[in-house]
PDB file of C-alpha atoms in Angstrom:
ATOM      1  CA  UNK K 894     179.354 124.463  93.036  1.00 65.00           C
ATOM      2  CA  UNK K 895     176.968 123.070  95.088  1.00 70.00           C
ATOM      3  CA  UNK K 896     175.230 126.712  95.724  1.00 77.00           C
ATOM      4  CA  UNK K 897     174.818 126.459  91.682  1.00 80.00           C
ATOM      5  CA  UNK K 898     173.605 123.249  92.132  1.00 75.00           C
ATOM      6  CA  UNK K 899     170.688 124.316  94.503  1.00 75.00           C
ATOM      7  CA  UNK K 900     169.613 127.284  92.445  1.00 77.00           C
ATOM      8  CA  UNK K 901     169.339 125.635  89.535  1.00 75.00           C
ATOM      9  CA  UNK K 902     167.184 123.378  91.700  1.00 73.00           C
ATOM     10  CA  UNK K 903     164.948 125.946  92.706  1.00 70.00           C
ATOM     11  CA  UNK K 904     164.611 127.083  89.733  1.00 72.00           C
ATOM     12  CA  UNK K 905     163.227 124.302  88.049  1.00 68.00           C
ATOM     13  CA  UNK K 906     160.391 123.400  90.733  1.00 64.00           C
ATOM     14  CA  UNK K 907     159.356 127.677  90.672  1.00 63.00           C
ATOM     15  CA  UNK K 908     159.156 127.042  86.993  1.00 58.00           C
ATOM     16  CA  UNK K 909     157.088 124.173  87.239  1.00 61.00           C
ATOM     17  CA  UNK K 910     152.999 124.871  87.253  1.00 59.00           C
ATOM     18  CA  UNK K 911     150.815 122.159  89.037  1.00 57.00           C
ATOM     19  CA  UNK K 912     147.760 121.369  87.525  1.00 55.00           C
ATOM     20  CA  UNK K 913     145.595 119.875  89.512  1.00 54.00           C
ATOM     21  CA  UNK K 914     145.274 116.185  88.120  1.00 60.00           C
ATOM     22  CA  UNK K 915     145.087 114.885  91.424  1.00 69.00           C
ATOM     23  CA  UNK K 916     142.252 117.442  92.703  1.00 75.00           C
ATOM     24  CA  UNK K 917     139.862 116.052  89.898  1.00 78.00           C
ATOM     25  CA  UNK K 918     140.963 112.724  90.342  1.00 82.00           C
ATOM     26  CA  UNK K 919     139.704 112.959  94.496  1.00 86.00           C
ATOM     27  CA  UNK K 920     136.981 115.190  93.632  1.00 86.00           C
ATOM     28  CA  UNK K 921     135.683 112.123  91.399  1.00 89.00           C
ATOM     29  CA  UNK K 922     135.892 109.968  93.413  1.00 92.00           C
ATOM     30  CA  UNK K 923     133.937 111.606  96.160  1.00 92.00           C
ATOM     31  CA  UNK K 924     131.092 111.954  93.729  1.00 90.00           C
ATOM     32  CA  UNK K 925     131.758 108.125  92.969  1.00 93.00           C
ATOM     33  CA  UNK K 926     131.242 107.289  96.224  1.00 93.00           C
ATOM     34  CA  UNK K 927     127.896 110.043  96.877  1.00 90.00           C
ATOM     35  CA  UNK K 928     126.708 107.952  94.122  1.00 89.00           C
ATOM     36  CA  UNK K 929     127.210 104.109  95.142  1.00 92.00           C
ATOM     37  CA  UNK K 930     125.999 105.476  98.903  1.00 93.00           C
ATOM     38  CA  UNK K 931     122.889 107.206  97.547  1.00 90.00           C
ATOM     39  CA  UNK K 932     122.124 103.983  95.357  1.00 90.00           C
ATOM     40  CA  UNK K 933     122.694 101.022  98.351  1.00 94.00           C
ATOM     41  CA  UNK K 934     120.272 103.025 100.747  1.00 94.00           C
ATOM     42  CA  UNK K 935     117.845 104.491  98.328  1.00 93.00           C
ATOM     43  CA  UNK K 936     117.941 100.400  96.591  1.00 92.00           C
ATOM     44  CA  UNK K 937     117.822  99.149 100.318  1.00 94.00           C
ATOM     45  CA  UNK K 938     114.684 101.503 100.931  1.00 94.00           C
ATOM     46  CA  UNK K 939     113.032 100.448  97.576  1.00 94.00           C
ATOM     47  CA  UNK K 940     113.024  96.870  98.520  1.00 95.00           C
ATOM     48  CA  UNK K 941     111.968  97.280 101.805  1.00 96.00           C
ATOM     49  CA  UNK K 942     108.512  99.094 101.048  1.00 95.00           C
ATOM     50  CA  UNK K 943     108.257  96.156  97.583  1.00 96.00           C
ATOM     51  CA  UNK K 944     108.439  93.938 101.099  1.00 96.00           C
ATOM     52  CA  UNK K 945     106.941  96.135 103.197  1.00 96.00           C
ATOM     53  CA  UNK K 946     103.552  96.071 100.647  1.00 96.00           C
ATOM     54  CA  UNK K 947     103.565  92.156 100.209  1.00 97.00           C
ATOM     55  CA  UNK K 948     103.327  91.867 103.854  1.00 96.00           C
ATOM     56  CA  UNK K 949     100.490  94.364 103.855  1.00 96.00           C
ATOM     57  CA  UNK K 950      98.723  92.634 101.509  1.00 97.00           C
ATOM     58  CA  UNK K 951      99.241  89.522 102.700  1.00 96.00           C
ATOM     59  CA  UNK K 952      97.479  90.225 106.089  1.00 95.00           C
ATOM     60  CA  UNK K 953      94.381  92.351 104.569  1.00 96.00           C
ATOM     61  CA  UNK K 954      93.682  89.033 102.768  1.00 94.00           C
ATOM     62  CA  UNK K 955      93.981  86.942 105.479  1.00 93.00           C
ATOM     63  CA  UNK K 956      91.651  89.674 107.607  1.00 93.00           C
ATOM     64  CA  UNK K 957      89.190  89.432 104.859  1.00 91.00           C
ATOM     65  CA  UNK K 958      89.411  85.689 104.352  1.00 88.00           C
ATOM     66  CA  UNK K 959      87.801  85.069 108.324  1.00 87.00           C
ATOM     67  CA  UNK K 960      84.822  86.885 107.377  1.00 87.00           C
ATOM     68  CA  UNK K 961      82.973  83.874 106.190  1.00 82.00           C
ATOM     69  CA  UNK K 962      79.572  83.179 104.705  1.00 76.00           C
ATOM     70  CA  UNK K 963      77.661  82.236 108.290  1.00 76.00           C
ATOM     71  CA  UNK K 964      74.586  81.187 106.406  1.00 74.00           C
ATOM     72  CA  UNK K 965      75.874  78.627 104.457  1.00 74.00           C
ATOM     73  CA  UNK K 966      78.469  77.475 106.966  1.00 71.00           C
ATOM     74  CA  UNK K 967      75.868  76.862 109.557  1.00 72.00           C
ATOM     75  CA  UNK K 968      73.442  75.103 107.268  1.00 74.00           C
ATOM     76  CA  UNK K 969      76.918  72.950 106.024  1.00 69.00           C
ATOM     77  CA  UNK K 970      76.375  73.979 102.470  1.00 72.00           C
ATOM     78  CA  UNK K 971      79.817  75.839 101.507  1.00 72.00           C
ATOM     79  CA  UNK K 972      82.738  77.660 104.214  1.00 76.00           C
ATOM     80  CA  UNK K 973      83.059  80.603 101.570  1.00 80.00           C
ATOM     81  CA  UNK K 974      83.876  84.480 102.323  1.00 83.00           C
ATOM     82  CA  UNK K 975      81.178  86.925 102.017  1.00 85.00           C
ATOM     83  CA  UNK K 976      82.161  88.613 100.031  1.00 87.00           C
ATOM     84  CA  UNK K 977      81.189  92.039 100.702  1.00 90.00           C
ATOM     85  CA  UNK K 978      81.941  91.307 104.509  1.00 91.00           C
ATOM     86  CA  UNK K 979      85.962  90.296 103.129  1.00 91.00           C
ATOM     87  CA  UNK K 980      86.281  93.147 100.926  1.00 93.00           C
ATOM     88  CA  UNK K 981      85.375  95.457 103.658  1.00 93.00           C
ATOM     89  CA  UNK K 982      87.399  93.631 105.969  1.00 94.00           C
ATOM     90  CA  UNK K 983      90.272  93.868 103.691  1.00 95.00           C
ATOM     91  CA  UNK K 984      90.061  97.425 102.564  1.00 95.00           C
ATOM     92  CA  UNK K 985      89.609  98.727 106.530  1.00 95.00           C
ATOM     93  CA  UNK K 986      93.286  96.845 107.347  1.00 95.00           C
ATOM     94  CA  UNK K 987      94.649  98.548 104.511  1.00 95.00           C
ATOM     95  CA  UNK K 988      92.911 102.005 105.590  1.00 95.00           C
ATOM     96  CA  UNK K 989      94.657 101.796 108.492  1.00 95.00           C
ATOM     97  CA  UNK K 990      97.997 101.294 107.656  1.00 94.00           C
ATOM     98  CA  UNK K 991      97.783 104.000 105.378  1.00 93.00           C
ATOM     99  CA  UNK K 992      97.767 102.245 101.926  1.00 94.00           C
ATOM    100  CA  UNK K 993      96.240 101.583  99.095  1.00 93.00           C
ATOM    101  CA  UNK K 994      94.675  98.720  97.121  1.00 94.00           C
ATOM    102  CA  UNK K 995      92.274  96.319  95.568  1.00 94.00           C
ATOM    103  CA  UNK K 996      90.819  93.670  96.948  1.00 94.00           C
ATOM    104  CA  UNK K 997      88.588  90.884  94.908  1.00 93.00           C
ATOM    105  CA  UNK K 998      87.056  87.840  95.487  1.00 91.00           C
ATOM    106  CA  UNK K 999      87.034  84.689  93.191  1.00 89.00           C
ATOM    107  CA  UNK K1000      83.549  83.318  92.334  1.00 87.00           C
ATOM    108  CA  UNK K1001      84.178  80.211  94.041  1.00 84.00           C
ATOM    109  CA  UNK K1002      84.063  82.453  97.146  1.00 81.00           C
ATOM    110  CA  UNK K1003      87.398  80.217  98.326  1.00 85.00           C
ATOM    111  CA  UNK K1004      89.766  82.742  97.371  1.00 90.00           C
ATOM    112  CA  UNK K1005      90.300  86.683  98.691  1.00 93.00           C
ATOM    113  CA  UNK K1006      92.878  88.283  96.380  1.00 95.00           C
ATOM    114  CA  UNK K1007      94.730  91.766  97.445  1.00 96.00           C
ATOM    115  CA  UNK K1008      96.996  94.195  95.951  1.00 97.00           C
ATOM    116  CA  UNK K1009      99.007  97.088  98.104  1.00 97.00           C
ATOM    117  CA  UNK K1010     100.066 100.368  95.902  1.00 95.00           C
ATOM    118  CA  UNK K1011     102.536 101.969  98.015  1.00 94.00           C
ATOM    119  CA  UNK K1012     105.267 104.561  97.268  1.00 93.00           C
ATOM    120  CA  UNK K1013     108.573 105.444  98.814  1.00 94.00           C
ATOM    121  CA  UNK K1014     110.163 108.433  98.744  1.00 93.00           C
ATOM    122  CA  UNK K1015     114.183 108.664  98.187  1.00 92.00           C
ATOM    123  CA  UNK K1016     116.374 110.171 100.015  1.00 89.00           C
ATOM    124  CA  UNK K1017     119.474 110.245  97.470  1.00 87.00           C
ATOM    125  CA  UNK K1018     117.549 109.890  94.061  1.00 84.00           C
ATOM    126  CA  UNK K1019     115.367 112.741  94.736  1.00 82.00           C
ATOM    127  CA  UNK K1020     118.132 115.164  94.646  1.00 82.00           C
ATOM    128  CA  UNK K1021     118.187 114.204  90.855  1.00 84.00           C
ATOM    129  CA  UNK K1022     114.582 114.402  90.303  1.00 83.00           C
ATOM    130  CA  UNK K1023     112.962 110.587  91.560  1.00 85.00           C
ATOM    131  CA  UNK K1024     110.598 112.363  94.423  1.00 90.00           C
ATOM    132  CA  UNK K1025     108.618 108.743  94.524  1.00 92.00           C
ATOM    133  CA  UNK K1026     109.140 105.173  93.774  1.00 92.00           C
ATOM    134  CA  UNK K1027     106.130 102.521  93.335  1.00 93.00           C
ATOM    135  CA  UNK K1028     106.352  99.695  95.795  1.00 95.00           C
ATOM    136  CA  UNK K1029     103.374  97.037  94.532  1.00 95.00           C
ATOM    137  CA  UNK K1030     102.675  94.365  96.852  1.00 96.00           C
ATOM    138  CA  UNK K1031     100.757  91.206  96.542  1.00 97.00           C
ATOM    139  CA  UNK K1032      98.651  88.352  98.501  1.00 95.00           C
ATOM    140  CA  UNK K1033      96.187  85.686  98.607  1.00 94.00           C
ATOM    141  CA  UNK K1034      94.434  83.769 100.865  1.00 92.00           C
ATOM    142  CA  UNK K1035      92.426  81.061 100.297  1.00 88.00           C
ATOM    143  CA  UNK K1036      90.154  78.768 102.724  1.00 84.00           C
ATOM    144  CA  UNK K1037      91.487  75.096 102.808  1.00 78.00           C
ATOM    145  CA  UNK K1038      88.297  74.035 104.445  1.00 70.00           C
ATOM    146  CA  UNK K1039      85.492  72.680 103.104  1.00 56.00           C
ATOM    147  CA  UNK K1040      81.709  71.637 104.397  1.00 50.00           C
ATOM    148  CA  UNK K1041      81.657  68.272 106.136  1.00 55.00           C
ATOM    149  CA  UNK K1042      85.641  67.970 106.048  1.00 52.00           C
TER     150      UNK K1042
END
């Protein structure tokens, strides 16, 4: 009885086919989890050069906005950037960090303006075709000083 019992048993589980339900299922999930990976440190990265670029431009205007006018600050007419003397300034600190950008001056001569065009490059996103991302930074600086004050 029991030796019928355990055949028929056997039986049944050799007649059974497995199908591989659970296979898929962890095979899913891996590329779940590739994906969420691939998106926290190519995200992380992204934000980091969009940070990494406002802190460039940031200091290429400051580096432009100490090259002031010395003709009309020593005669006390205007503190103002020269503006060809800024730009330069500007575009040189950018040059060598190895970035792009534009650099302007407002007419007032008070205020040095910069923007940083950077790119990163994935490490996870490229394997389905983003080979760059656009990190845009910006900055100002502008001279609180005036003649006489």
């Amino acid at each position: 009885m029991i030796t019928r019992w355990w055949r028929q048993r056997l039986e049944a589980v050799r007649g059974r086919r497995d199908r591989g339900a659970m296979e898929l299922f962890y095979a899913g999930i891996v590329i779940i989890a590739f994906l969420v990976i691939g998106l926290v440190i190519d995200g992380g990265g992204a934000l980091d050069a969009d940070s990494r670029a406002d802190y460039l431009a940031q200091e290429a205007a400051r580096a432009g906005a100490q090259q002031i006018d010395p003709g009309q600050a020593i005669t006390g007419e205007a503190i103002v950037v020269d503006p060809d003397a800024a730009q330069a300034a500007a575009r040189s600190y950018l040059a060598d960090r190895n970035v792009d950008g534009e650099v302007s001056v407002a007419a007032d001569g008070q205020t040095l303006t910069v923007t940083v065009h950077d790119i990163y490059r994935p490490y996870f996103a490229s394997l389905i075709g983003f080979t760059r991302i656009p990190a845009t930074g910006h900055g100002t600086a502008t001279l609180l000083h005036q003649a006489g004050g």
